């Protein structure tokens, strides 16, 4: 049943039994992993694409949640620019106030704090929340929902902006979120959020965006429908080049702001392309299975030739790729990742060891699978010496290729 409107959800792909994508294991903890059925479908009535099965939120987001939003130079710059944009547009009144849902390590709010603007991050994962506090960011360790929003408004007053990056799509209980936004948002305030765009996922075959934490896969049309159900209106939409293609949505109370032409333009484009009905996903399975077959064929061939292959970027996305394709430590001996909390652990499900980026040069392997393909430019520049030494990158979106 659709988590937005209660309509029937048409399942269009089943990845089977999958682990939690950020549940990196201690080598001693093998044998105690949680698995669930990762399947995805589209609501036949409101068009929202969503997971079929839901994982309890505190299994995913807790003290030890390892992902750091500031782990890339490009994303740090992106969030600095975002903060500046919000400061210049919606936070110009008298004593403005911004709440960020899922502020992670404070990568965006630290710029807001430096500007002296009142703010609050709401972050359920205690470890990353502590990092945000270390940056001077004010944080409440909680899951944002209706009751928390009411408590915040009682303490701090209404918010001019409620912002979320790569967080709204993580939250299945969208009704409580919108009721919370209704309680907390100032009459002319805006809810601004950005998440991976289903249009880009389908266009580029980036099926690895589908994992436990990504519950919803938004489009202009599905977000516009969802907002309208709760008394809000989608008033602006902007394409973002990060994480393989995202959209930034701006939502206001219904009737308070004139929608920008971009909303209707992109909604019309979606209708033309087909992002709204079960039939539009007919080709999806073939694309995913082709990538799996090509990638496994390449990796098995390289092993037969005695080549050394490692991975780069122990992303949440890579949990879907490794486990769905069946990539084992025999095919990819370890994965380099700079995140301290992932280092020395094993990847969920596949149990491929995670090592620091320095391990890449010790000695350089023949190939590295770029699981963090969304950071390709940054990582390839950083690891130029690997390529100069004859090493080759394996990419698997939009098709398997070697560079
Ligand atoms: P990311 O693709 O941002 O997100 P997700 O986990 O949601 O799929 O993850 C990027 C990972 O790659 C993260 O664990 C940090 C790592 N990384 C490096 O190790 N070095 C780098 O230079 C960059 C940019 C990322």
Coordinates of C-alpha atoms and ligand atoms in Angstrom, one line a residue:
X1 CA 0.0 0.0 0.0
X2 CA 1.3 3.4 -1.0
X3 CA 2.9 5.3 2.0
X4 CA 1.6 8.6 0.5
X5 CA -2.0 8.0 -0.6
X6 CA -2.8 4.4 0.4
X7 CA -3.2 3.4 -3.3
X8 CA -2.0 0.1 -4.8
X9 CA 1.7 -0.2 -5.4
X10 CA 2.8 -2.1 -8.6
X11 CA 6.1 -3.8 -7.9
X12 CA 8.6 -3.6 -10.8
X13 CA 11.8 -5.0 -9.5
X14 CA 12.9 -7.3 -6.7
X15 CA 16.6 -7.3 -5.7
X16 CA 16.0 -10.2 -3.3
X17 CA 17.4 -10.5 0.2
X18 CA 19.7 -7.5 1.0
X19 CA 21.6 -6.3 4.0
X20 CA 21.4 -2.8 5.4
X21 CA 23.6 -0.7 3.2
X22 CA 25.5 1.2 5.9
X23 CA 25.7 -1.8 8.4
X24 CA 29.5 -2.3 8.1
X25 CA 30.5 -5.3 10.2
X26 CA 33.3 -5.9 12.6
X27 CA 35.1 -9.0 11.4
X28 CA 34.0 -10.6 14.7
X29 CA 30.3 -9.8 14.0
X30 CA 29.8 -12.0 10.9
X31 CA 26.8 -14.2 11.2
X32 CA 24.6 -11.6 12.9
X33 CA 23.4 -9.5 10.0
X34 CA 19.9 -8.2 9.3
X35 CA 18.5 -8.8 5.9
X36 CA 15.3 -7.7 4.2
X37 CA 13.6 -7.9 0.8
X38 CA 14.6 -5.0 -1.3
X39 CA 11.9 -4.5 -3.9
X40 CA 10.6 -1.4 -5.5
X41 CA 7.3 -0.3 -7.1
X42 CA 5.2 2.6 -8.3
X43 CA 1.9 3.7 -6.8
X44 CA -0.8 3.3 -9.5
X45 CA -2.7 6.2 -8.2
X46 CA -0.4 9.0 -7.0
X47 CA 2.7 7.9 -9.0
X48 CA 5.1 7.8 -6.0
X49 CA 7.9 5.3 -6.6
X50 CA 8.8 3.5 -3.3
X51 CA 10.2 0.5 -1.6
X52 CA 7.8 -2.4 -1.0
X53 CA 9.2 -3.4 2.4
X54 CA 10.2 -0.9 5.1
X55 CA 13.2 -1.2 7.5
X56 CA 12.6 0.1 11.0
X57 CA 14.3 3.5 11.2
X58 CA 16.4 2.8 14.3
X59 CA 18.0 -0.2 12.6
X60 CA 19.5 2.2 10.0
X61 CA 20.0 5.5 11.9
X62 CA 21.7 5.3 15.2
X63 CA 24.8 6.2 17.2
X64 CA 27.2 4.3 14.9
X65 CA 25.7 5.5 11.5
X66 CA 28.9 5.8 9.5
X67 CA 28.1 8.1 6.6
X68 CA 29.6 11.7 6.7
X69 CA 28.0 14.2 4.4
X70 CA 31.3 16.2 4.4
X71 CA 33.3 13.3 3.0
X72 CA 33.8 14.9 -0.4
X73 CA 35.3 18.3 -1.4
X74 CA 32.6 18.8 -4.0
X75 CA 29.8 18.1 -1.6
X76 CA 31.3 20.5 1.0
X77 CA 31.3 23.2 -1.7
X78 CA 27.7 22.2 -2.7
X79 CA 26.5 22.7 0.8
X80 CA 28.4 25.9 1.4
X81 CA 26.7 27.3 -1.8
X82 CA 23.3 26.0 -0.7
X83 CA 23.7 27.7 2.7
X84 CA 24.6 30.9 1.0
X85 CA 21.6 30.6 -1.3
X86 CA 19.3 30.1 1.6
X87 CA 20.9 33.0 3.5
X88 CA 20.4 35.3 0.5
X89 CA 16.9 34.2 -0.4
X90 CA 14.6 33.0 2.4
X91 CA 16.6 34.0 5.5
X92 CA 16.8 37.7 5.0
X93 CA 14.1 38.8 7.5
X94 CA 14.4 39.9 11.2
X95 CA 16.0 37.1 13.2
X96 CA 15.4 34.3 10.8
X97 CA 15.3 30.7 11.9
X98 CA 16.2 27.5 9.9
X99 CA 15.7 23.9 10.8
X100 CA 17.6 21.2 8.9
X101 CA 16.2 17.7 9.0
X102 CA 19.0 15.2 9.0
X103 CA 21.9 17.6 9.4
X104 CA 24.5 14.8 9.6
X105 CA 27.9 16.2 10.5
X106 CA 26.8 19.8 10.1
X107 CA 28.2 20.3 6.6
X108 CA 25.5 22.8 5.6
X109 CA 24.6 24.4 8.9
X110 CA 28.1 25.4 9.8
X111 CA 27.9 28.1 7.2
X112 CA 24.6 29.2 8.6
X113 CA 26.1 29.3 12.1
X114 CA 29.1 31.4 10.8
X115 CA 26.6 33.9 9.4
X116 CA 25.1 34.2 12.9
X117 CA 21.6 32.9 11.8
X118 CA 19.5 31.0 14.3
X119 CA 19.4 27.3 13.4
X120 CA 18.7 23.8 14.6
X121 CA 19.7 20.5 13.1
X122 CA 17.5 17.5 13.8
X123 CA 19.6 14.4 13.5
X124 CA 18.8 10.9 14.8
X125 CA 22.4 9.5 14.4
X126 CA 24.2 10.5 17.5
X127 CA 27.8 10.0 16.2
X128 CA 27.4 12.4 13.3
X129 CA 25.4 14.8 15.4
X130 CA 28.3 15.1 17.7
X131 CA 30.6 16.0 14.8
X132 CA 28.1 18.7 13.9
X133 CA 28.2 20.1 17.5
X134 CA 32.0 20.1 17.2
X135 CA 31.5 22.6 14.3
X136 CA 29.4 24.9 16.4
X137 CA 26.1 23.6 15.1
X138 CA 23.1 23.4 17.4
X139 CA 21.6 19.9 17.2
X140 CA 18.7 18.0 18.6
X141 CA 19.3 14.2 18.4
X142 CA 15.9 13.0 17.3
X143 CA 14.0 11.7 14.3
X144 CA 12.0 14.6 12.8
X145 CA 8.3 13.9 13.0
X146 CA 5.1 15.7 14.0
X147 CA 5.7 15.6 17.8
X148 CA 9.3 16.8 17.5
X149 CA 8.2 19.7 15.2
X150 CA 5.7 20.8 17.8
X151 CA 8.3 20.7 20.5
X152 CA 10.7 22.8 18.4
X153 CA 8.1 25.5 17.6
X154 CA 7.2 25.7 21.3
X155 CA 10.9 26.3 22.1
X156 CA 12.2 28.3 19.2
X157 CA 9.2 29.7 17.3
X158 CA 8.3 29.1 13.7
X159 CA 10.9 28.3 11.1
X160 CA 11.4 30.4 7.9
X161 CA 13.1 27.5 6.2
X162 CA 13.0 23.7 6.8
X163 CA 15.7 22.2 4.8
X164 CA 16.7 18.6 4.1
X165 CA 19.4 17.0 1.8
X166 CA 19.3 13.3 1.0
X167 CA 16.9 12.9 4.0
X168 CA 13.3 13.3 2.9
X169 CA 13.6 10.3 0.6
X170 CA 14.7 8.3 3.6
X171 CA 11.4 8.8 5.6
X172 CA 8.4 6.6 4.8
X173 CA 6.0 8.2 7.3
X174 CA 5.6 11.3 5.0
X175 CA 2.2 12.2 6.7
X176 CA 3.9 12.9 10.0
X177 CA 6.6 14.9 8.2
X178 CA 4.1 17.2 6.5
X179 CA 2.0 17.6 9.6
X180 CA 5.3 18.5 11.4
X181 CA 6.2 21.0 8.7
X182 CA 2.7 22.4 9.0
X183 CA 3.2 22.9 12.8
X184 CA 6.7 24.4 12.5
X185 CA 6.8 26.4 9.3
X186 CA 6.1 30.2 9.4
X187 CA 3.1 31.2 7.3
X188 CA 5.3 32.3 4.4
X189 CA 8.1 29.8 5.1
X190 CA 9.4 27.2 2.7
X191 CA 10.3 23.6 2.9
X192 CA 13.4 23.0 0.6
X193 CA 14.7 19.5 0.0
X194 CA 16.9 17.7 -2.5
X195 CA 17.1 14.0 -3.3
X196 CA 18.1 11.7 -6.1
X197 CA 15.8 12.2 -9.1
X198 CA 14.0 9.1 -10.5
X199 CA 14.3 10.6 -14.0
X200 CA 18.1 10.4 -13.7
X201 CA 18.1 7.0 -12.1
X202 CA 16.1 5.6 -15.0
X203 CA 18.0 7.5 -17.7
X204 CA 21.4 6.5 -16.4
X205 CA 20.5 3.0 -15.1
X206 CA 21.8 3.9 -11.6
X207 CA 19.9 1.1 -9.9
X208 CA 22.3 1.2 -7.0
X209 CA 20.4 4.3 -5.7
X210 CA 17.9 1.7 -4.6
X211 CA 18.7 0.5 -1.1
X212 CA 17.2 0.3 2.4
X213 CA 17.6 4.0 3.3
X214 CA 16.2 5.3 0.0
X215 CA 12.5 4.7 0.6
X216 CA 11.1 7.1 -2.0
X217 CA 12.2 8.0 -5.5
X218 CA 10.8 11.4 -6.2
X219 CA 9.6 13.1 -9.3
X220 CA 8.1 16.5 -9.8
X221 CA 4.7 14.9 -10.3
X222 CA 4.8 12.6 -7.3
X223 CA 6.1 15.4 -5.0
X224 CA 3.5 17.8 -6.3
X225 CA 0.8 15.3 -5.5
X226 CA 2.2 14.5 -2.1
X227 CA 2.5 18.2 -1.1
X228 CA -1.1 18.9 -2.3
X229 CA -2.5 16.1 -0.1
X230 CA -1.2 17.9 3.0
X231 CA -2.1 21.5 2.2
X232 CA 1.1 22.5 0.5
X233 CA 2.2 23.4 -3.0
X234 CA 5.3 22.7 -5.0
X235 CA 6.5 26.2 -6.0
X236 CA 9.9 25.6 -7.5
X237 CA 12.1 22.9 -8.7
X238 CA 15.8 22.9 -9.7
X239 CA 18.1 20.3 -11.2
X240 CA 21.3 19.6 -9.2
X241 CA 24.3 17.8 -10.8
X242 CA 25.3 16.0 -7.5
X243 CA 25.0 12.3 -6.6
X244 CA 24.3 11.4 -10.2
X245 CA 21.4 13.9 -10.6
X246 CA 19.1 15.3 -8.0
X247 CA 16.1 17.7 -7.8
X248 CA 15.7 20.4 -5.3
X249 CA 12.1 21.0 -4.4
X250 CA 10.7 24.2 -2.8
X251 CA 7.4 23.8 -1.1
X252 CA 5.2 26.5 0.4
X253 CA 1.8 26.5 2.0
X254 CA -0.9 26.3 -0.7
X255 CA -1.6 29.6 -2.3
X256 CA 1.1 31.6 -0.6
X257 CA 3.6 31.8 -3.5
X258 CA 3.2 31.7 -7.3
X259 CA 4.8 28.5 -8.7
X260 CA 7.8 29.1 -11.0
X261 CA 7.4 28.0 -14.6
X262 CA 10.1 25.3 -13.9
X263 CA 7.5 23.2 -12.1
X264 CA 5.1 22.8 -15.0
X265 CA 8.0 22.5 -17.5
X266 CA 9.6 19.6 -15.7
X267 CA 6.2 18.0 -14.9
X268 CA 5.3 18.2 -18.7
X269 CA 8.7 16.7 -19.6
X270 CA 8.1 13.8 -17.1
X271 CA 4.7 13.1 -18.7
X272 CA 6.4 13.0 -22.2
X273 CA 9.2 10.7 -21.0
X274 CA 7.0 8.5 -18.9
X275 CA 7.9 8.4 -15.2
X276 CA 4.4 7.9 -13.8
X277 CA 2.9 4.5 -14.7
X278 CA 3.9 0.9 -14.3
X279 CA 4.4 0.5 -18.0
X280 CA 7.1 3.1 -17.9
X281 CA 9.3 0.7 -15.9
X282 CA 9.1 -2.2 -18.3
X283 CA 12.7 -1.8 -19.5
X284 CA 14.2 -1.3 -16.1
X285 CA 14.8 -4.9 -15.2
X286 CA 16.6 -5.6 -18.5
X287 CA 18.9 -2.7 -17.9
X288 CA 19.7 -3.8 -14.3
X289 CA 20.3 -7.5 -15.4
X290 CA 22.5 -6.4 -18.3
X291 CA 24.8 -4.4 -16.0
X292 CA 24.9 -7.3 -13.5
X293 CA 25.8 -9.8 -16.3
X294 CA 28.4 -7.5 -17.9
X295 CA 30.0 -6.6 -14.6
X296 CA 30.2 -10.2 -13.4
X297 CA 31.5 -11.3 -16.8
X298 CA 34.3 -8.7 -16.6
X299 CA 35.2 -9.5 -13.0
X300 CA 35.3 -13.2 -13.5
X301 CA 37.4 -12.8 -16.7
X302 CA 39.9 -10.6 -14.8
X303 CA 40.2 -13.1 -12.0
X304 CA 40.8 -15.9 -14.6
X305 CA 43.6 -13.8 -16.0
X306 CA 45.1 -13.3 -12.6
X307 CA 44.5 -9.6 -12.4
X308 CA 44.3 -7.7 -9.1
X309 CA 41.0 -5.9 -8.7
X310 CA 39.9 -3.7 -5.8
X311 CA 37.0 -1.3 -5.2
X312 CA 36.9 2.4 -4.4
X313 CA 34.2 4.0 -2.2
X314 CA 32.4 1.8 0.3
X315 CA 29.1 3.5 -0.6
X316 CA 25.6 2.6 0.5
X317 CA 24.9 2.1 -3.2
X318 CA 27.6 -0.5 -3.4
X319 CA 25.7 -2.7 -1.0
X320 CA 23.1 -3.2 -3.7
X321 CA 25.6 -3.8 -6.5
X322 CA 27.8 -6.2 -4.6
X323 CA 25.0 -8.2 -3.1
X324 CA 22.7 -8.2 -6.1
X325 CA 25.4 -9.1 -8.5
X326 CA 27.2 -11.6 -6.1
X327 CA 30.5 -9.8 -5.9
X328 CA 32.7 -11.6 -3.4
X329 CA 36.2 -10.8 -1.9
X330 CA 37.6 -13.3 -4.5
X331 CA 36.6 -10.9 -7.2
X332 CA 37.2 -7.6 -5.5
X333 CA 39.7 -8.1 -2.8
X334 CA 39.1 -4.9 -0.7
X335 CA 37.4 -1.5 -1.1
X336 CA 39.2 1.8 -0.3
X337 CA 37.3 4.4 1.7
X338 CA 38.4 7.4 3.6
X339 CA 35.6 7.3 6.2
X340 CA 37.1 6.5 9.6
X341 CA 34.1 4.6 10.8
X342 CA 34.1 2.2 7.8
X343 CA 37.9 1.5 8.0
X344 CA 38.8 -2.0 9.1
X345 CA 35.2 -3.2 8.8
X346 CA 33.6 -5.5 6.3
X347 CA 31.1 -4.4 3.7
X348 CA 27.5 -5.5 4.5
X349 CA 26.5 -8.9 3.0
X350 CA 29.5 -9.3 0.7
X351 CA 32.0 -9.1 3.5
X352 CA 34.6 -7.4 1.3
X353 CA 37.1 -5.7 3.7
X354 CA 37.2 -1.9 3.8
X355 CA 40.7 -0.3 3.9
X356 CA 42.0 3.2 3.8
X357 CA 42.7 4.9 0.4
X358 CA 46.4 4.5 1.1
X359 CA 46.0 0.8 0.6
X360 CA 45.3 1.4 -3.1
X361 CA 49.0 2.2 -3.7
X362 CA 50.3 -0.8 -1.8
X363 CA 51.0 -1.9 -4.5
X364 CA 48.6 -0.5 -7.2
X365 CA 46.1 -3.1 -8.4
X366 CA 45.4 -3.6 -12.1
X367 CA 41.7 -2.4 -11.8
X368 CA 39.5 -0.5 -9.3
X369 CA 35.8 -0.7 -9.4
X370 CA 34.6 2.9 -8.8
X371 CA 31.6 2.2 -6.5
X372 CA 31.5 6.0 -5.7
X373 CA 30.9 6.8 -9.4
X374 CA 29.1 10.0 -8.3
X375 CA 32.4 11.3 -7.1
X376 CA 34.3 10.1 -10.2
X377 CA 35.9 13.4 -11.0
X378 CA 37.2 14.1 -7.5
X379 CA 38.5 10.5 -6.9
X380 CA 40.1 10.1 -10.3
X381 CA 41.9 13.4 -9.8
X382 CA 43.1 12.4 -6.3
X383 CA 44.2 9.0 -7.6
X384 CA 45.8 10.1 -10.8
X385 CA 49.0 8.2 -10.0
X386 CA 47.0 4.9 -10.1
X387 CA 45.9 5.6 -13.7
X388 CA 49.4 6.8 -14.7
X389 CA 50.8 3.6 -13.3
X390 CA 48.6 1.7 -15.8
X391 CA 45.7 1.0 -13.4
X392 CA 42.2 1.2 -14.9
X393 CA 38.8 2.2 -13.5
X394 CA 35.8 0.0 -13.9
X395 CA 32.5 1.9 -14.0
X396 CA 29.1 0.2 -14.3
X397 CA 26.7 3.1 -15.0
X398 CA 25.1 3.8 -17.3
X399 CA 26.8 0.7 -18.8
X400 CA 29.9 -1.3 -17.7
X401 CA 33.0 0.3 -19.1
X402 CA 36.7 0.6 -18.4
X403 CA 38.6 3.9 -18.4
Ligands
LIG1 P1 28.3 8.6 -1.4 O1 28.4 8.2 -2.8 O2 28.4 10.0 -1.1 O3 27.0 8.1 -0.7 P2 26.3 6.7 -0.4 O4 27.1 6.0 0.7 O5 25.0 7.2 0.1 O6 26.2 5.9 -1.6 O7 29.5 7.9 -0.6 C1 30.8 8.1 -1.0 C2 31.8 7.2 -0.2 O8 33.0 7.3 -0.8 C3 31.9 7.6 1.2 O9 32.0 6.4 2.0 C4 33.3 8.4 1.2 C5 34.0 7.7 0.1 N1 35.0 8.7 -0.5 C6 36.3 8.4 -0.4 O10 36.7 7.4 0.2 N2 37.2 9.3 -1.0 C7 36.8 10.4 -1.7 O11 37.6 11.1 -2.3 C8 35.4 10.6 -1.8 C9 34.9 11.8 -2.6 C10 34.5 9.7 -1.2

